[in-house]
PDB file of C-alpha atoms in Angstrom:
ATOM      1  CA  MET O1044      26.454  29.319 -67.390  1.00 51.00           C
ATOM      2  CA  LYS O1045      27.259  27.999 -63.906  1.00 47.00           C
ATOM      3  CA  SER O1046      30.369  25.998 -63.468  1.00 52.00           C
ATOM      4  CA  PRO O1047      29.931  22.278 -62.688  1.00 50.00           C
ATOM      5  CA  PHE O1048      32.440  22.799 -59.909  1.00 44.00           C
ATOM      6  CA  LEU O1049      30.267  25.440 -58.169  1.00 44.00           C
ATOM      7  CA  ILE O1050      27.142  23.332 -58.664  1.00 46.00           C
ATOM      8  CA  GLY O1051      28.929  20.395 -57.046  1.00 48.00           C
ATOM      9  CA  ILE O1052      29.976  22.524 -54.079  1.00 47.00           C
ATOM     10  CA  LYS O1053      26.412  23.792 -53.553  1.00 48.00           C
ATOM     11  CA  ARG O1054      25.030  20.283 -53.739  1.00 54.00           C
ATOM     12  CA  GLY O1055      27.623  19.157 -51.219  1.00 50.00           C
ATOM     13  CA  ILE O1056      26.679  21.976 -48.864  1.00 50.00           C
ATOM     14  CA  VAL O1057      22.965  21.163 -49.173  1.00 45.00           C
ATOM     15  CA  LEU O1058      23.584  17.472 -48.547  1.00 50.00           C
ATOM     16  CA  SER O1059      25.755  18.310 -45.540  1.00 51.00           C
ATOM     17  CA  LEU O1060      23.049  20.562 -44.118  1.00 50.00           C
ATOM     18  CA  LEU O1061      20.409  17.884 -44.653  1.00 50.00           C
ATOM     19  CA  LEU O1062      22.647  15.348 -42.937  1.00 51.00           C
ATOM     20  CA  VAL O1063      23.189  17.670 -39.969  1.00 43.00           C
ATOM     21  CA  ILE O1064      19.431  18.282 -39.684  1.00 53.00           C
ATOM     22  CA  PHE O1065      18.786  14.541 -39.860  1.00 48.00           C
ATOM     23  CA  TRP O1066      21.194  13.834 -37.002  1.00 46.00           C
ATOM     24  CA  LEU O1067      19.786  16.682 -34.919  1.00 48.00           C
ATOM     25  CA  VAL O1068      16.262  15.311 -35.315  1.00 47.00           C
ATOM     26  CA  LEU O1069      17.474  11.797 -34.521  1.00 43.00           C
ATOM     27  CA  ASP O1070      19.287  13.029 -31.395  1.00 45.00           C
ATOM     28  CA  PHE O1071      16.191  14.925 -30.300  1.00 45.00           C
ATOM     29  CA  PHE O1072      13.971  11.845 -30.415  1.00 44.00           C
ATOM     30  CA  TYR O1073      16.637   9.651 -28.832  1.00 39.00           C
ATOM     31  CA  PHE O1074      17.217  11.923 -25.854  1.00 38.00           C
ATOM     32  CA  SER O1075      13.484  12.572 -25.468  1.00 46.00           C
ATOM     33  CA  LYS O1076      12.931   8.826 -25.206  1.00 42.00           C
ATOM     34  CA  LEU O1077      15.879   8.476 -22.807  1.00 37.00           C
ATOM     35  CA  ASN O1078      14.544  11.256 -20.578  1.00 43.00           C
ATOM     36  CA  ASN O1079      11.122   9.625 -20.496  1.00 48.00           C
ATOM     37  CA  GLN O1080      12.677   6.298 -19.516  1.00 45.00           C
ATOM     38  CA  ASN O1081      14.682   7.969 -16.753  1.00 41.00           C
ATOM     39  CA  LYS O1082      11.530   9.676 -15.527  1.00 38.00           C
ATOM     40  CA  VAL O1083       9.705   6.348 -15.351  1.00 38.00           C
ATOM     41  CA  ASN O1084      12.656   4.766 -13.519  1.00 43.00           C
ATOM     42  CA  LEU O1085      12.762   7.592 -10.989  1.00 36.00           C
ATOM     43  CA  GLU O1086       9.018   7.416 -10.443  1.00 40.00           C
ATOM     44  CA  SER O1087       9.224   3.676  -9.878  1.00 43.00           C
ATOM     45  CA  GLN O1088      11.766   4.312  -7.111  1.00 51.00           C
ATOM     46  CA  GLN O1089       9.387   6.601  -5.207  1.00 58.00           C
ATOM     47  CA  PRO O1090       7.594   5.214  -2.126  1.00 59.00           C
ATOM     48  CA  ALA O1091       4.350   3.431  -2.948  1.00 68.00           C
ATOM     49  CA  ALA O1092       1.219   5.553  -2.582  1.00 89.00           C
ATOM     50  CA  ILE O1093      -0.250   3.467   0.235  1.00 96.00           C
ATOM     51  CA  GLY O1094      -1.899   4.964   3.300  1.00 97.00           C
ATOM     52  CA  GLY O1095      -3.758   8.168   4.008  1.00 95.00           C
ATOM     53  CA  LYS O1096      -6.200   9.959   6.266  1.00 96.00           C
ATOM     54  CA  PHE O1097      -9.052   8.129   7.966  1.00 97.00           C
ATOM     55  CA  ILE O1098     -11.392   8.277  10.949  1.00 98.00           C
ATOM     56  CA  LEU O1099     -12.757   5.040  12.419  1.00 99.00           C
ATOM     57  CA  ALA O1100     -14.215   3.905  15.741  1.00 99.00           C
ATOM     58  CA  GLY O1101     -12.554   1.559  18.200  1.00 98.00           C
ATOM     59  CA  GLU O1102     -13.236   0.188  21.678  1.00 96.00           C
ATOM     60  CA  GLY O1103     -15.958   2.095  23.504  1.00 96.00           C
ATOM     61  CA  GLY O1104     -16.682   4.139  20.396  1.00 97.00           C
ATOM     62  CA  LYS O1105     -13.404   6.035  20.689  1.00 98.00           C
ATOM     63  CA  LEU O1106     -12.504   7.691  17.409  1.00 98.00           C
ATOM     64  CA  TYR O1107      -9.129   6.996  15.866  1.00 98.00           C
ATOM     65  CA  SER O1108      -7.535   8.785  12.938  1.00 98.00           C
ATOM     66  CA  ASN O1109      -4.285   8.259  11.084  1.00 96.00           C
ATOM     67  CA  ASP O1110      -2.781  10.871  13.426  1.00 97.00           C
ATOM     68  CA  SER O1111      -3.611   8.658  16.421  1.00 98.00           C
ATOM     69  CA  PHE O1112      -0.813   6.305  15.406  1.00 98.00           C
ATOM     70  CA  GLN O1113       1.938   8.828  14.719  1.00 96.00           C
ATOM     71  CA  GLY O1114       5.218   8.348  16.555  1.00 97.00           C
ATOM     72  CA  LYS O1115       5.275   4.551  16.398  1.00 98.00           C
ATOM     73  CA  PRO O1116       5.552   2.025  13.575  1.00 98.00           C
ATOM     74  CA  LEU O1117       2.131   0.676  12.630  1.00 99.00           C
ATOM     75  CA  LEU O1118       1.120  -2.849  11.653  1.00 99.00           C
ATOM     76  CA  ILE O1119      -2.278  -2.671   9.963  1.00 99.00           C
ATOM     77  CA  PHE O1120      -4.314  -5.609   8.686  1.00 99.00           C
ATOM     78  CA  PHE O1121      -7.704  -5.675   6.954  1.00 99.00           C
ATOM     79  CA  GLY O1122     -10.393  -8.354   7.176  1.00 98.00           C
ATOM     80  CA  PHE O1123     -13.675  -9.086   8.963  1.00 98.00           C
ATOM     81  CA  ALA O1124     -14.847 -10.860  12.099  1.00 98.00           C
ATOM     82  CA  SER O1125     -16.642 -13.665  10.231  1.00 96.00           C
ATOM     83  CA  CYS O1126     -13.527 -14.503   8.217  1.00 95.00           C
ATOM     84  CA  PRO O1127     -12.926 -18.257   8.536  1.00 92.00           C
ATOM     85  CA  ASP O1128      -9.201 -18.592   7.867  1.00 93.00           C
ATOM     86  CA  ILE O1129      -7.111 -15.770   6.372  1.00 95.00           C
ATOM     87  CA  CYS O1130      -7.916 -13.169   9.029  1.00 97.00           C
ATOM     88  CA  PRO O1131      -7.291 -15.469  12.010  1.00 97.00           C
ATOM     89  CA  TYR O1132      -3.986 -16.506  10.446  1.00 96.00           C
ATOM     90  CA  GLY O1133      -2.841 -12.929   9.858  1.00 97.00           C
ATOM     91  CA  LEU O1134      -3.896 -11.822  13.336  1.00 98.00           C
ATOM     92  CA  THR O1135      -2.094 -14.804  14.824  1.00 97.00           C
ATOM     93  CA  MET O1136       1.099 -13.650  13.113  1.00 97.00           C
ATOM     94  CA  ILE O1137       0.688 -10.130  14.477  1.00 98.00           C
ATOM     95  CA  SER O1138       0.013 -11.599  17.919  1.00 98.00           C
ATOM     96  CA  SER O1139       3.212 -13.656  17.660  1.00 98.00           C
ATOM     97  CA  VAL O1140       5.170 -10.522  16.781  1.00 98.00           C
ATOM     98  CA  LEU O1141       3.811  -8.661  19.814  1.00 98.00           C
ATOM     99  CA  ASP O1142       4.501 -11.620  22.103  1.00 98.00           C
ATOM    100  CA  GLU O1143       8.070 -11.939  20.826  1.00 97.00           C
ATOM    101  CA  MET O1144       8.660  -8.240  21.469  1.00 97.00           C
ATOM    102  CA  GLY O1145       7.571  -8.456  25.093  1.00 96.00           C
ATOM    103  CA  GLU O1146       7.626  -5.014  26.722  1.00 96.00           C
ATOM    104  CA  GLU O1147       9.023  -3.594  23.475  1.00 96.00           C
ATOM    105  CA  SER O1148       5.575  -4.144  21.926  1.00 97.00           C
ATOM    106  CA  GLN O1149       4.580  -0.828  23.518  1.00 97.00           C
ATOM    107  CA  LYS O1150       6.702   0.820  20.832  1.00 97.00           C
ATOM    108  CA  VAL O1151       4.430  -0.496  18.076  1.00 98.00           C
ATOM    109  CA  ASN O1152       0.799   0.072  17.107  1.00 98.00           C
ATOM    110  CA  ALA O1153      -1.171  -2.906  15.793  1.00 99.00           C
ATOM    111  CA  VAL O1154      -4.546  -2.371  14.105  1.00 99.00           C
ATOM    112  CA  PHE O1155      -7.202  -4.597  12.556  1.00 99.00           C
ATOM    113  CA  VAL O1156      -9.716  -2.835  10.284  1.00 99.00           C
ATOM    114  CA  SER O1157     -13.023  -4.499   9.440  1.00 99.00           C
ATOM    115  CA  LEU O1158     -14.053  -4.509   5.780  1.00 99.00           C
ATOM    116  CA  ASP O1159     -17.555  -5.598   6.807  1.00 98.00           C
ATOM    117  CA  PRO O1160     -19.160  -2.629   8.595  1.00 98.00           C
ATOM    118  CA  GLU O1161     -22.607  -4.084   7.890  1.00 97.00           C
ATOM    119  CA  ARG O1162     -21.962  -6.829  10.472  1.00 97.00           C
ATOM    120  CA  ASP O1163     -18.915  -5.568  12.378  1.00 98.00           C
ATOM    121  CA  ASP O1164     -19.485  -2.561  14.593  1.00 98.00           C
ATOM    122  CA  TYR O1165     -16.600  -1.276  16.707  1.00 97.00           C
ATOM    123  CA  LYS O1166     -17.610  -3.537  19.612  1.00 98.00           C
ATOM    124  CA  LYS O1167     -17.612  -6.733  17.539  1.00 98.00           C
ATOM    125  CA  VAL O1168     -14.348  -6.005  15.724  1.00 98.00           C
ATOM    126  CA  THR O1169     -12.662  -5.084  19.018  1.00 98.00           C
ATOM    127  CA  GLU O1170     -13.755  -8.362  20.620  1.00 98.00           C
ATOM    128  CA  PHE O1171     -12.563 -10.300  17.576  1.00 98.00           C
ATOM    129  CA  ALA O1172      -9.159  -8.591  17.470  1.00 98.00           C
ATOM    130  CA  ASN O1173      -8.638  -9.034  21.205  1.00 98.00           C
ATOM    131  CA  ILE O1174      -9.145 -12.795  20.914  1.00 98.00           C
ATOM    132  CA  PHE O1175      -5.691 -12.837  19.334  1.00 98.00           C
ATOM    133  CA  HIS O1176      -3.997 -10.122  21.386  1.00 98.00           C
ATOM    134  CA  GLU O1177      -5.251  -7.421  23.736  1.00 98.00           C
ATOM    135  CA  GLU O1178      -2.928  -4.858  22.153  1.00 98.00           C
ATOM    136  CA  ILE O1179      -4.472  -5.191  18.692  1.00 99.00           C
ATOM    137  CA  ILE O1180      -6.875  -2.298  18.145  1.00 99.00           C
ATOM    138  CA  GLY O1181     -10.033  -3.243  16.249  1.00 99.00           C
ATOM    139  CA  LEU O1182     -11.551  -0.497  14.094  1.00 99.00           C
ATOM    140  CA  SER O1183     -14.767  -0.118  12.117  1.00 99.00           C
ATOM    141  CA  GLY O1184     -16.939   2.652  10.737  1.00 98.00           C
ATOM    142  CA  SER O1185     -19.554   3.503   8.158  1.00 98.00           C
ATOM    143  CA  GLN O1186     -19.432   1.927   4.716  1.00 98.00           C
ATOM    144  CA  GLU O1187     -18.125   5.209   3.336  1.00 98.00           C
ATOM    145  CA  GLN O1188     -15.347   5.391   5.935  1.00 98.00           C
ATOM    146  CA  VAL O1189     -14.317   1.784   5.322  1.00 98.00           C
ATOM    147  CA  ASP O1190     -14.341   2.280   1.550  1.00 98.00           C
ATOM    148  CA  LYS O1191     -12.096   5.311   1.984  1.00 98.00           C
ATOM    149  CA  ILE O1192      -9.415   3.582   4.054  1.00 98.00           C
ATOM    150  CA  ALA O1193      -9.525   0.477   1.845  1.00 98.00           C
ATOM    151  CA  LEU O1194      -8.904   2.649  -1.200  1.00 97.00           C
ATOM    152  CA  ALA O1195      -6.064   4.509   0.534  1.00 97.00           C
ATOM    153  CA  TRP O1196      -4.314   1.238   1.394  1.00 97.00           C
ATOM    154  CA  ARG O1197      -5.049  -0.295  -2.019  1.00 97.00           C
ATOM    155  CA  VAL O1198      -7.034  -3.096  -0.376  1.00 98.00           C
ATOM    156  CA  TYR O1199      -9.127  -5.242  -2.691  1.00 97.00           C
ATOM    157  CA  LYS O1200     -12.537  -6.164  -1.273  1.00 97.00           C
ATOM    158  CA  LYS O1201     -15.724  -7.569  -2.716  1.00 97.00           C
ATOM    159  CA  LYS O1202     -18.979  -8.705  -1.163  1.00 96.00           C
ATOM    160  CA  VAL O1203     -19.798 -12.241  -2.339  1.00 96.00           C
ATOM    161  CA  LEU O1204     -23.257 -13.748  -1.782  1.00 96.00           C
ATOM    162  CA  LEU O1205     -23.364 -17.268  -0.307  1.00 93.00           C
ATOM    163  CA  GLU O1206     -26.427 -19.161  -1.453  1.00 91.00           C
ATOM    164  CA  GLY O1207     -27.790 -21.569   1.124  1.00 87.00           C
ATOM    165  CA  SER O1208     -25.550 -20.224   3.902  1.00 87.00           C
ATOM    166  CA  ASP O1209     -26.747 -18.706   7.166  1.00 88.00           C
ATOM    167  CA  LEU O1210     -24.009 -16.101   6.799  1.00 87.00           C
ATOM    168  CA  GLY O1211     -25.641 -14.718   3.671  1.00 93.00           C
ATOM    169  CA  TYR O1212     -22.407 -13.372   2.261  1.00 96.00           C
ATOM    170  CA  THR O1213     -18.664 -13.240   2.726  1.00 96.00           C
ATOM    171  CA  ILE O1214     -15.999 -10.663   1.920  1.00 97.00           C
ATOM    172  CA  ASP O1215     -13.385 -11.567  -0.645  1.00 97.00           C
ATOM    173  CA  HIS O1216     -10.344  -9.420   0.110  1.00 97.00           C
ATOM    174  CA  SER O1217      -6.589  -9.045  -0.224  1.00 96.00           C
ATOM    175  CA  SER O1218      -4.638 -10.166   2.822  1.00 96.00           C
ATOM    176  CA  PHE O1219      -1.482  -8.113   3.241  1.00 98.00           C
ATOM    177  CA  ILE O1220      -0.137  -6.954   6.583  1.00 98.00           C
ATOM    178  CA  TYR O1221       1.115  -3.401   6.055  1.00 98.00           C
ATOM    179  CA  LEU O1222       3.980  -1.825   7.960  1.00 98.00           C
ATOM    180  CA  MET O1223       3.998   1.965   8.187  1.00 98.00           C
ATOM    181  CA  ASP O1224       6.820   4.021   9.687  1.00 98.00           C
ATOM    182  CA  LYS O1225       6.596   6.427  12.642  1.00 97.00           C
ATOM    183  CA  ASN O1226       5.380   9.193  10.343  1.00 96.00           C
ATOM    184  CA  GLY O1227       2.580   7.114   8.880  1.00 96.00           C
ATOM    185  CA  LYS O1228       4.409   6.521   5.606  1.00 97.00           C
ATOM    186  CA  TYR O1229       4.294   3.166   3.865  1.00 97.00           C
ATOM    187  CA  TYR O1230       7.409   1.084   4.574  1.00 98.00           C
ATOM    188  CA  THR O1231       6.640  -2.444   3.361  1.00 97.00           C
ATOM    189  CA  HIS O1232       4.019  -5.197   3.464  1.00 97.00           C
ATOM    190  CA  PHE O1233       3.869  -8.926   4.108  1.00 97.00           C
ATOM    191  CA  PRO O1234       1.583 -11.810   3.107  1.00 94.00           C
ATOM    192  CA  HIS O1235      -0.810 -12.883   5.870  1.00 91.00           C
ATOM    193  CA  ASN O1236       1.085 -16.168   6.297  1.00 91.00           C
ATOM    194  CA  VAL O1237       4.450 -14.482   6.799  1.00 92.00           C
ATOM    195  CA  ASP O1238       6.785 -15.780   9.480  1.00 94.00           C
ATOM    196  CA  ALA O1239       6.761 -13.513  12.534  1.00 96.00           C
ATOM    197  CA  GLU O1240      10.554 -13.279  12.405  1.00 96.00           C
ATOM    198  CA  GLU O1241      10.406 -11.490   9.044  1.00 97.00           C
ATOM    199  CA  ILE O1242       8.155  -8.804  10.489  1.00 98.00           C
ATOM    200  CA  LEU O1243      10.381  -8.443  13.554  1.00 98.00           C
ATOM    201  CA  ILE O1244      13.438  -7.879  11.358  1.00 97.00           C
ATOM    202  CA  GLU O1245      11.752  -4.995   9.536  1.00 98.00           C
ATOM    203  CA  LEU O1246      10.229  -3.544  12.697  1.00 97.00           C
ATOM    204  CA  ASP O1247      13.636  -3.449  14.331  1.00 96.00           C
ATOM    205  CA  LYS O1248      14.780  -1.046  11.602  1.00 97.00           C
ATOM    206  CA  LEU O1249      11.992   1.401  12.446  1.00 97.00           C
ATOM    207  CA  ILE O1250      11.983   1.394  16.244  1.00 91.00           C
TER     208      ILE O1250
END
């Protein structure tokens, strides 16, 4: 017959082991959750995945790629030549920035990309961009090329039919002005109605 004392000791050992296992399992799940949270936090601190490779046509049919703008900060804005308000406003802001910079504007690239290749060939988009400033490069391409760059810059765009209008349709689109660094990496973005001074402050950090 086993002694009650020994039985009590064994039960105590078993309970202790179960308690240790319980805490080990609890610690495992806690630290797993903590590591996952840290991973999410670190990922959220990484530069936004905006920008990428593209090939589009500009004045005279000259082809431009993302590499064409390496070495200088890049202001890039998306819209279309028939845009009634947002695009002119955004291009006016970019024009104001270039005017304020004076000769220093040569240290910056400014680009306007048409989201309406059906109506905007490189000639039309160049003429439209140059209304606001001769240094703004207008770019267009095939529908596939435009879709590719819009996706790379996370630009929302949608063709919207206009019943009873001579235009036939318009392009609903997001209206951010993007600022890329000298290496073509995303730096920041601004709303189309931003004050030119805000852009100049950020540009000054990159030049």
